[in-house]
PDB file of C-alpha atoms in Angstrom:
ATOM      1  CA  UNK Z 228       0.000   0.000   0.000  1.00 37.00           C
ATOM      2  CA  UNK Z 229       1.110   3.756  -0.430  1.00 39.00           C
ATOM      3  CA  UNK Z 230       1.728   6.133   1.861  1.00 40.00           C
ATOM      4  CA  UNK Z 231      -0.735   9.226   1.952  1.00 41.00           C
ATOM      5  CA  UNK Z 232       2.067  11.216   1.372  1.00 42.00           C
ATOM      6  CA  UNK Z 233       2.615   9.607  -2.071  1.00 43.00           C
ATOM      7  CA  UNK Z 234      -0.890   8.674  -3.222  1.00 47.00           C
ATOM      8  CA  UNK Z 235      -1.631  12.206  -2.554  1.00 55.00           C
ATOM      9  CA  UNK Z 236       2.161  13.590  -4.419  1.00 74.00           C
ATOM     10  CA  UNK Z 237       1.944  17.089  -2.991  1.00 84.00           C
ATOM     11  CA  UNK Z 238       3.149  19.420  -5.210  1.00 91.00           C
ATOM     12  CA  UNK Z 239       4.968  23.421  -4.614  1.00 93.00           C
ATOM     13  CA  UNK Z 240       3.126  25.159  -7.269  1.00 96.00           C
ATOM     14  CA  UNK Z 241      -0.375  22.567  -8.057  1.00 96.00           C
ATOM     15  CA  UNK Z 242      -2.095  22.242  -5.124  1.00 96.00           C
ATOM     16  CA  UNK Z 243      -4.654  25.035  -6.391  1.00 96.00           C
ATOM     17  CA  UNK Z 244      -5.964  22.108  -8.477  1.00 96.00           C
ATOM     18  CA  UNK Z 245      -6.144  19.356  -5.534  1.00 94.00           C
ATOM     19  CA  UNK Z 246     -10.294  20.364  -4.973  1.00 94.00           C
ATOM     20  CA  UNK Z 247     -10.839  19.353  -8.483  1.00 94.00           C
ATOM     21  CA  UNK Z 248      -8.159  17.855 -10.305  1.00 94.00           C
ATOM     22  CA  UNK Z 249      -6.603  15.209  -7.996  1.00 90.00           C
ATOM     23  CA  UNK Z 250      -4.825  13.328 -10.384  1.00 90.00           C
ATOM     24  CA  UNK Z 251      -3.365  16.410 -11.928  1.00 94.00           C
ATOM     25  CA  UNK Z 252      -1.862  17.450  -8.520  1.00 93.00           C
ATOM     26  CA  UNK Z 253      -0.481  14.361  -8.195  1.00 90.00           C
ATOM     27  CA  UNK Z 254       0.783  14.024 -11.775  1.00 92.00           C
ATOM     28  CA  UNK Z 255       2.565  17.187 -11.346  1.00 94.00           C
ATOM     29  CA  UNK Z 256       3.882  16.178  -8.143  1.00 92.00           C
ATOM     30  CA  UNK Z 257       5.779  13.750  -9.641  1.00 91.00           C
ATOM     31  CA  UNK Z 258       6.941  15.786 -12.478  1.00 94.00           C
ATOM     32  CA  UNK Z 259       8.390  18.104 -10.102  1.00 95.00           C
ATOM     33  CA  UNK Z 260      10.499  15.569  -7.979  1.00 91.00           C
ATOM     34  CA  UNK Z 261      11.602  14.086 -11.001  1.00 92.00           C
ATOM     35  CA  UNK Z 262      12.715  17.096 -12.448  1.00 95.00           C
ATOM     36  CA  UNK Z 263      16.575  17.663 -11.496  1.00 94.00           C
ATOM     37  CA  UNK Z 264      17.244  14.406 -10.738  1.00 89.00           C
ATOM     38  CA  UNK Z 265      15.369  11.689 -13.970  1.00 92.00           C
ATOM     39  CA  UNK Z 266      14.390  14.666 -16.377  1.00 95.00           C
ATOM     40  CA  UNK Z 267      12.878  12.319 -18.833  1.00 95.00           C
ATOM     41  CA  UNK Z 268      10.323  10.695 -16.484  1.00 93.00           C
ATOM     42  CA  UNK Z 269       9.639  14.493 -15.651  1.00 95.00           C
ATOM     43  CA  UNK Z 270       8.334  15.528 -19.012  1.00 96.00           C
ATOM     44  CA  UNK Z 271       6.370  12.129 -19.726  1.00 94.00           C
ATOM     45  CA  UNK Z 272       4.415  13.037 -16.517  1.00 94.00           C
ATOM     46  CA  UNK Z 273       3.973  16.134 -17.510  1.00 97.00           C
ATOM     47  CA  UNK Z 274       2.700  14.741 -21.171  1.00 96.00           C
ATOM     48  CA  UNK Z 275       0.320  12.453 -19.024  1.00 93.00           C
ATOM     49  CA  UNK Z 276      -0.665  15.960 -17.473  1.00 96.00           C
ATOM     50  CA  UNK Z 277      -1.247  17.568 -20.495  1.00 97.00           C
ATOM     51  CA  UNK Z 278      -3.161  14.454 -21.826  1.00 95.00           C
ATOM     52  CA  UNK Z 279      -5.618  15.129 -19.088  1.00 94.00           C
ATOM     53  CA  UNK Z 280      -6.100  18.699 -19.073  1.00 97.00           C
ATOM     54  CA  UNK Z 281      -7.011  17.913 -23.802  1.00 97.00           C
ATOM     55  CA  UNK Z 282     -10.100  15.295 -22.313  1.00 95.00           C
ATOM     56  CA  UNK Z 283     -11.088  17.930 -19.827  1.00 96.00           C
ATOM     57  CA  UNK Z 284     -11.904  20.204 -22.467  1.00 97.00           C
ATOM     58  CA  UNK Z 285     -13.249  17.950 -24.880  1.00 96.00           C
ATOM     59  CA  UNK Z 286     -15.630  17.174 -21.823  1.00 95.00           C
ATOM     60  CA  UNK Z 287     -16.080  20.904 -20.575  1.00 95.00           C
ATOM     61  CA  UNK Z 288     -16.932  22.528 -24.048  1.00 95.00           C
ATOM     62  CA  UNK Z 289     -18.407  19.120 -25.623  1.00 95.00           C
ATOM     63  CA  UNK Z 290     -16.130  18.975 -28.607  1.00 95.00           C
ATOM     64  CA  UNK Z 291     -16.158  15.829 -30.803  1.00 93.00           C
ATOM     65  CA  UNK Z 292     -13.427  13.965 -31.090  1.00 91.00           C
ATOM     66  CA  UNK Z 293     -11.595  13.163 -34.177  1.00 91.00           C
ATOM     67  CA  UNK Z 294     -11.440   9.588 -35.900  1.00 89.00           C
ATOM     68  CA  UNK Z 295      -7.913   9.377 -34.091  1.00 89.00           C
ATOM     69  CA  UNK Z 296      -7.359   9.315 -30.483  1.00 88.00           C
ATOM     70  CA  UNK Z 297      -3.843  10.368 -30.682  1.00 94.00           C
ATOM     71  CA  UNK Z 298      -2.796  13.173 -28.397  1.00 96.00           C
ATOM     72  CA  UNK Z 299      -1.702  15.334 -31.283  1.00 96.00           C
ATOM     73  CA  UNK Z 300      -4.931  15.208 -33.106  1.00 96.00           C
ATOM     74  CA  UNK Z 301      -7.031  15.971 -30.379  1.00 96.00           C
ATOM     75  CA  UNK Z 302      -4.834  18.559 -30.148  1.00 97.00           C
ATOM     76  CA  UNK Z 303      -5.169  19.697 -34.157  1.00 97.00           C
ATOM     77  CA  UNK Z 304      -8.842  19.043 -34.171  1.00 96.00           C
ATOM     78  CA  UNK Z 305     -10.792  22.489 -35.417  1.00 96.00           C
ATOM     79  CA  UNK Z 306     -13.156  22.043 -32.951  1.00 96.00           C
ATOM     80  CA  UNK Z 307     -10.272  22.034 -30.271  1.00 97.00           C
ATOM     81  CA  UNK Z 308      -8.715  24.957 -32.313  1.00 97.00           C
ATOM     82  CA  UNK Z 309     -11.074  27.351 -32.051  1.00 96.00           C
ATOM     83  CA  UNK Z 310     -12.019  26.574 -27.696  1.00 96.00           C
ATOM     84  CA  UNK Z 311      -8.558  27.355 -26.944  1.00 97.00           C
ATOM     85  CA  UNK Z 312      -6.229  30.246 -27.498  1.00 97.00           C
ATOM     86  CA  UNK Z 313      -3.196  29.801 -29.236  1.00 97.00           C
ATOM     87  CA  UNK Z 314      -0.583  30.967 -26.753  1.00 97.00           C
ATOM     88  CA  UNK Z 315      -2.328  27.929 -24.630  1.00 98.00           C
ATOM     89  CA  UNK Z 316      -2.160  25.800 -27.453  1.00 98.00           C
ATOM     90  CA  UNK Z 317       1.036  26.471 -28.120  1.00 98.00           C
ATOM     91  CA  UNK Z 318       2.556  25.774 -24.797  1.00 98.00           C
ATOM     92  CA  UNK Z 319       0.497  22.398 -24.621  1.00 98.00           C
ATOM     93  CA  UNK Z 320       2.365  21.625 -27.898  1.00 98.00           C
ATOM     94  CA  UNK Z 321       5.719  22.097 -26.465  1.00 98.00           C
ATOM     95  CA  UNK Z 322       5.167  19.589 -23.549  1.00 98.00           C
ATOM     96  CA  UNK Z 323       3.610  16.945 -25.988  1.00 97.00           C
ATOM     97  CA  UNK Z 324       6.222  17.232 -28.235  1.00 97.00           C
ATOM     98  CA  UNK Z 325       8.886  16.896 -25.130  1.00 96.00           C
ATOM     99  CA  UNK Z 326       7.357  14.040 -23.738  1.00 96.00           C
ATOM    100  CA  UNK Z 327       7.267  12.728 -26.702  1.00 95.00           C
ATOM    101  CA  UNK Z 328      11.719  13.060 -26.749  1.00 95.00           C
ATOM    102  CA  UNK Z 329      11.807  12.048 -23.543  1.00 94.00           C
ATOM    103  CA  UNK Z 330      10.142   8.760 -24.610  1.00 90.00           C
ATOM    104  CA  UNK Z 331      12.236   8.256 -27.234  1.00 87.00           C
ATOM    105  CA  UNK Z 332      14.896   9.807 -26.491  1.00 80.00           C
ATOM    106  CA  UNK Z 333      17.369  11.053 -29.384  1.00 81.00           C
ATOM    107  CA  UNK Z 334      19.782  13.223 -27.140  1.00 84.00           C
ATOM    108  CA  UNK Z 335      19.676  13.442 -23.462  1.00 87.00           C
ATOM    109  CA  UNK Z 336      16.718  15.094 -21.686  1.00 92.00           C
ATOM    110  CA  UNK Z 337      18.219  18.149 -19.053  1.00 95.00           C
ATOM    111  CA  UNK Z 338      16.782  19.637 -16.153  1.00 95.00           C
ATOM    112  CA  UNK Z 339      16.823  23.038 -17.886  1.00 96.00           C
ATOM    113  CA  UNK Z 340      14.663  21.042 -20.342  1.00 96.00           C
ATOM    114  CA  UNK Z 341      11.921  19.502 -17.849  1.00 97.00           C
ATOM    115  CA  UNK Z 342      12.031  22.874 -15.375  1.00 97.00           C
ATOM    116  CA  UNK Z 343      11.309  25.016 -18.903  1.00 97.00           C
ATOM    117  CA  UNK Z 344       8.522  23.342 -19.424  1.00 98.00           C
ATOM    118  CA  UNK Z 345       6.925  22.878 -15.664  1.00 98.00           C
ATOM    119  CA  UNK Z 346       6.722  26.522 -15.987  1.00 97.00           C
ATOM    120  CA  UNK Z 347       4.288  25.986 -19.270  1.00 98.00           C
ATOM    121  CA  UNK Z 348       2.316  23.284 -17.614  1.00 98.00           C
ATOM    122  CA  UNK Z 349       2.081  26.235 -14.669  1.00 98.00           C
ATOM    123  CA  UNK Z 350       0.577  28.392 -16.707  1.00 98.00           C
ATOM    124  CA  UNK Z 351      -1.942  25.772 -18.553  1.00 98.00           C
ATOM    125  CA  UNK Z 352      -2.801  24.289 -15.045  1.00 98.00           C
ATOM    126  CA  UNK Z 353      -3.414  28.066 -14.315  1.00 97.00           C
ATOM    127  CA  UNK Z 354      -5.671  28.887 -17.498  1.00 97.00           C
ATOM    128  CA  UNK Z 355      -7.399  25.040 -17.105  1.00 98.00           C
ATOM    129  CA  UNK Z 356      -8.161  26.193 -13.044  1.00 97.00           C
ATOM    130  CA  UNK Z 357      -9.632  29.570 -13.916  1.00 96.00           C
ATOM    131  CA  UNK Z 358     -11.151  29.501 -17.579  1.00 96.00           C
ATOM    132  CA  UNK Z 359     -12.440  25.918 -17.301  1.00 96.00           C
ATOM    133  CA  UNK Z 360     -13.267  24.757 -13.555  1.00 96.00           C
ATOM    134  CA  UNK Z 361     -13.896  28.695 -13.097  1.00 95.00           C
ATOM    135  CA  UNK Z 362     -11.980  28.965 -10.010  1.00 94.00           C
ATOM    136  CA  UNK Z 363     -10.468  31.658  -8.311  1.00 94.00           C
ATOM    137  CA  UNK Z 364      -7.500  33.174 -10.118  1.00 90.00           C
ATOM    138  CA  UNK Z 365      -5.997  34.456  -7.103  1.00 92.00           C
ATOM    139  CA  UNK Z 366      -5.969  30.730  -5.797  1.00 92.00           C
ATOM    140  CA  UNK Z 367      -2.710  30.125  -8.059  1.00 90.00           C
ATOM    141  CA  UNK Z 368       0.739  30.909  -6.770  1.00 91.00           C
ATOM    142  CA  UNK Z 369       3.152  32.644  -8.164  1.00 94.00           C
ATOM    143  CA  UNK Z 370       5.229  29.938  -9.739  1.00 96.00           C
ATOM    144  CA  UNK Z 371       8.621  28.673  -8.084  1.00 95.00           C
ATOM    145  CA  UNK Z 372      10.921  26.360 -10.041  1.00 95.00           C
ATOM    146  CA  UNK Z 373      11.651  23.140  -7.338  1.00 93.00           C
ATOM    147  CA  UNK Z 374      14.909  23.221  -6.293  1.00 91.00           C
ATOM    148  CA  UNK Z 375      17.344  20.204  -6.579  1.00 88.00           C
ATOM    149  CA  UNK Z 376      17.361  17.697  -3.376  1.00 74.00           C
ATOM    150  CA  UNK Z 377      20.152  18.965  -1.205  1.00 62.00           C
ATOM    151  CA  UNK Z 378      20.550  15.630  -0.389  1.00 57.00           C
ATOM    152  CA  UNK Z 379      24.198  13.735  -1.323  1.00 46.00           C
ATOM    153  CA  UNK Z 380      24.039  11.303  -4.315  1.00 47.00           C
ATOM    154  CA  UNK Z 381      23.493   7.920  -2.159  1.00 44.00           C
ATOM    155  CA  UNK Z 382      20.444   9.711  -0.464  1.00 49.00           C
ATOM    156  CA  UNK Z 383      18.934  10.807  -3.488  1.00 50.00           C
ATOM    157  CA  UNK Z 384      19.806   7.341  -5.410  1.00 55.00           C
ATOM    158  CA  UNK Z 385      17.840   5.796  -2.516  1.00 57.00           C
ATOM    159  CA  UNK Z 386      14.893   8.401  -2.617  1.00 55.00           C
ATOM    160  CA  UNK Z 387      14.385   7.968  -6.430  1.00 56.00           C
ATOM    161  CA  UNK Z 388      13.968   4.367  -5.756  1.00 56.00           C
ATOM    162  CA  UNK Z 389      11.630   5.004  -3.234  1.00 58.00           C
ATOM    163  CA  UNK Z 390       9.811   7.297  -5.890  1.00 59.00           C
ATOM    164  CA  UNK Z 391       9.343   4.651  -8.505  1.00 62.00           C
ATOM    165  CA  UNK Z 392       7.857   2.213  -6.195  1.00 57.00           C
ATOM    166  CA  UNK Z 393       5.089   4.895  -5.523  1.00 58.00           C
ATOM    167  CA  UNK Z 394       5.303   5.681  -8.906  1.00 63.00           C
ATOM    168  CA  UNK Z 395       4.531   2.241  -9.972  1.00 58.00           C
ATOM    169  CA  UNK Z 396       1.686   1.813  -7.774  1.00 56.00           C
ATOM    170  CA  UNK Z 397       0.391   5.474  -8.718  1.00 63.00           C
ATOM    171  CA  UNK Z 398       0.485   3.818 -12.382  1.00 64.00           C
ATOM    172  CA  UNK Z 399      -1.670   1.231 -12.122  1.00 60.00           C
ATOM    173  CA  UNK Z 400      -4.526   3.790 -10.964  1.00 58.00           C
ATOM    174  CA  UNK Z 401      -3.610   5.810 -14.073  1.00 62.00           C
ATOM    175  CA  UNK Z 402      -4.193   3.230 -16.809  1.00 61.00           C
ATOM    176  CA  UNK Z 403      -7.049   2.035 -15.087  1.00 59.00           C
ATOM    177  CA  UNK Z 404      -8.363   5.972 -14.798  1.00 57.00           C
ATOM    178  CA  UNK Z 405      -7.576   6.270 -18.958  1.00 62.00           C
ATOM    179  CA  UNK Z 406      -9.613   3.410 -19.623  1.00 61.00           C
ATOM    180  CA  UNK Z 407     -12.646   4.647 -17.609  1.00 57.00           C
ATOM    181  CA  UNK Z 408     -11.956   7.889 -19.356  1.00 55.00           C
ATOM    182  CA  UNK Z 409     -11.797   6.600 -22.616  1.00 54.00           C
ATOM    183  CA  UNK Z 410     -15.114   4.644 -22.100  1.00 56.00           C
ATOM    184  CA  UNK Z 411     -17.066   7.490 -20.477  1.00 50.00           C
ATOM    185  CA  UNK Z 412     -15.778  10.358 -23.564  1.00 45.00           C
ATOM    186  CA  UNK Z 413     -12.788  11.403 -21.889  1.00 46.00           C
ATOM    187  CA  UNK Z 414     -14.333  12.862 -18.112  1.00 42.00           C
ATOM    188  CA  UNK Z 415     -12.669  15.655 -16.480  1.00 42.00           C
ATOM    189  CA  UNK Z 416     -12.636  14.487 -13.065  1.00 43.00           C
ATOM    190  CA  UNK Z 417     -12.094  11.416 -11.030  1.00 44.00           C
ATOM    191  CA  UNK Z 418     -14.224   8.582 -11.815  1.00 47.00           C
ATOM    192  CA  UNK Z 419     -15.794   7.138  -8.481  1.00 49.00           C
ATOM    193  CA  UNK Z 420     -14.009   3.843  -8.867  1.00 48.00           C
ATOM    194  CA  UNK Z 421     -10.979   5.134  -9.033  1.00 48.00           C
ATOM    195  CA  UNK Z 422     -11.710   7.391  -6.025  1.00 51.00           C
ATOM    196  CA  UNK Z 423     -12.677   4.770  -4.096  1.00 54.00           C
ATOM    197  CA  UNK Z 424      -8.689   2.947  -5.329  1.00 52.00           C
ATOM    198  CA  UNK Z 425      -7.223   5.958  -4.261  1.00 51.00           C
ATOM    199  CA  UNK Z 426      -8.857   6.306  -0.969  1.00 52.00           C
ATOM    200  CA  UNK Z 427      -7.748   2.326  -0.574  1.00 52.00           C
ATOM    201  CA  UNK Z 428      -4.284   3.283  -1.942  1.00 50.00           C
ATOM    202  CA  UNK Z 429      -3.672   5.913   1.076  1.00 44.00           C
ATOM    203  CA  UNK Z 430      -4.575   3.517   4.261  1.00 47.00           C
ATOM    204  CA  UNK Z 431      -1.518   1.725   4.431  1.00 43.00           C
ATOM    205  CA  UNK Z 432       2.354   2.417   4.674  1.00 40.00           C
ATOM    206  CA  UNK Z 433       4.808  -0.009   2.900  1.00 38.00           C
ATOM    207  CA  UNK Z 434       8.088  -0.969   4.663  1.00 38.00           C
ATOM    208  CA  UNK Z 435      10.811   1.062   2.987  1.00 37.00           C
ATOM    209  CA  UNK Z 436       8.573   3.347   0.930  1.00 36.00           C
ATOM    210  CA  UNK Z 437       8.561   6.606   2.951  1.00 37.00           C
ATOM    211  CA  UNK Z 438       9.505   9.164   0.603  1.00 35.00           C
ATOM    212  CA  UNK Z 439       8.876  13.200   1.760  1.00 37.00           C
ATOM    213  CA  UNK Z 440       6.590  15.224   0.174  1.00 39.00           C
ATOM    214  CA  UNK Z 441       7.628  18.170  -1.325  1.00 38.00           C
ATOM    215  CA  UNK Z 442       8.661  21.182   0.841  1.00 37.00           C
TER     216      UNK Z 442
END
């Protein structure tokens, strides 16, 4: 079982989405310890993120979907186009197209690279919060880049392991949250079932799996 501390992955600059968007919290959680020290598993959780944030506006303006389910035409769809301005578009492009690098990697994936674009997904998360859940803008922090762990190299080897056993269990919530999305037209928020695996997830406290939350 996972600690609460890692089935909820608090974030420094999401939280403002917690009430609504649990899984994007968390996903960004991740992103953001990943970030200095595994810069590629960064910016595929923050693909996943953005991956989210394209069904919850398929779902909140009731687009149609293309034929294709693929990220980038979702993304290219008229439809989608004309719901969403371009500067948002643009910087939801930029993610895809890093997590899509960082999965298949062709030169090495930085820090500088993954930081860059956590402060895009900042400003998406902020635009998703305020333009489509209609929340309060002054709810958003100003954002703060996460620093790297201060931690020496054996500490942070053993906390990164720590962080893909959470990770791992985190994932199997995920794909079974993208197949209830997929079946239900891509839902914004968190299906009850999967609430109810969450909630399960955060009662218990494996042996050797107490990684910190963010500071």
């Amino acid at each position: 079982m996972v600690p609460t501390e890692i089935a909820n992955m608090k974030s420094r600059n999401f939280e403002f989405l917690r009430p609504k968007r649990e899984v994007l919290s968390d996903l960004a959680g991740f992103a953001e310890r990943y970030a200095h020290e595994d810069p590629a598993s960064s910016l595929i959780k923050q693909r996943s993120f953005v991956e989210q944030v394209v069904a919850a506006i398929y779902e909140r303006y009731r687009l149609r979907p293309p034929y294709s389910d693929n990220l980038n035409d979702l993304m290219n769809a008229e439809s989608f186009r004309q719901s969403v301005p371009e500067v948002v578009q643009n910087k939801l492009h930029t993610i895809r197209k890093a997590g899509n690098q960082a999965a298949h990697p062709r030169r090495p994936m930085t820090s500088q690279i993954s930081l860059g674009c956590l402060a895009q997904l900042f400003d998406i998360a902020r635009w998703l919060h305020v333009q489509v859940d209609s929340g309060d803008r002054g709810a958003a922090p100003t954002f703060v880049s996460p620093p790297p762990e201060s931690e020496g190299i054996a500490k942070t080897k053993d906390a990164l392991e720590k962080l893909r056993l959470a990770e791992a269990k985190y994932e199997s919530v995920l794909v079974a949250l993208d197949e209830e999305t997929k079946s239900a037209s891509m839902p914004s928020v968190l299906p009850r079932s999967m609430r109810r695996e969450l909630a399960q997830l955060k009662e218990g406290r494996p042996e050797g799996c107490d990684v910190p939350p963010v500071r």
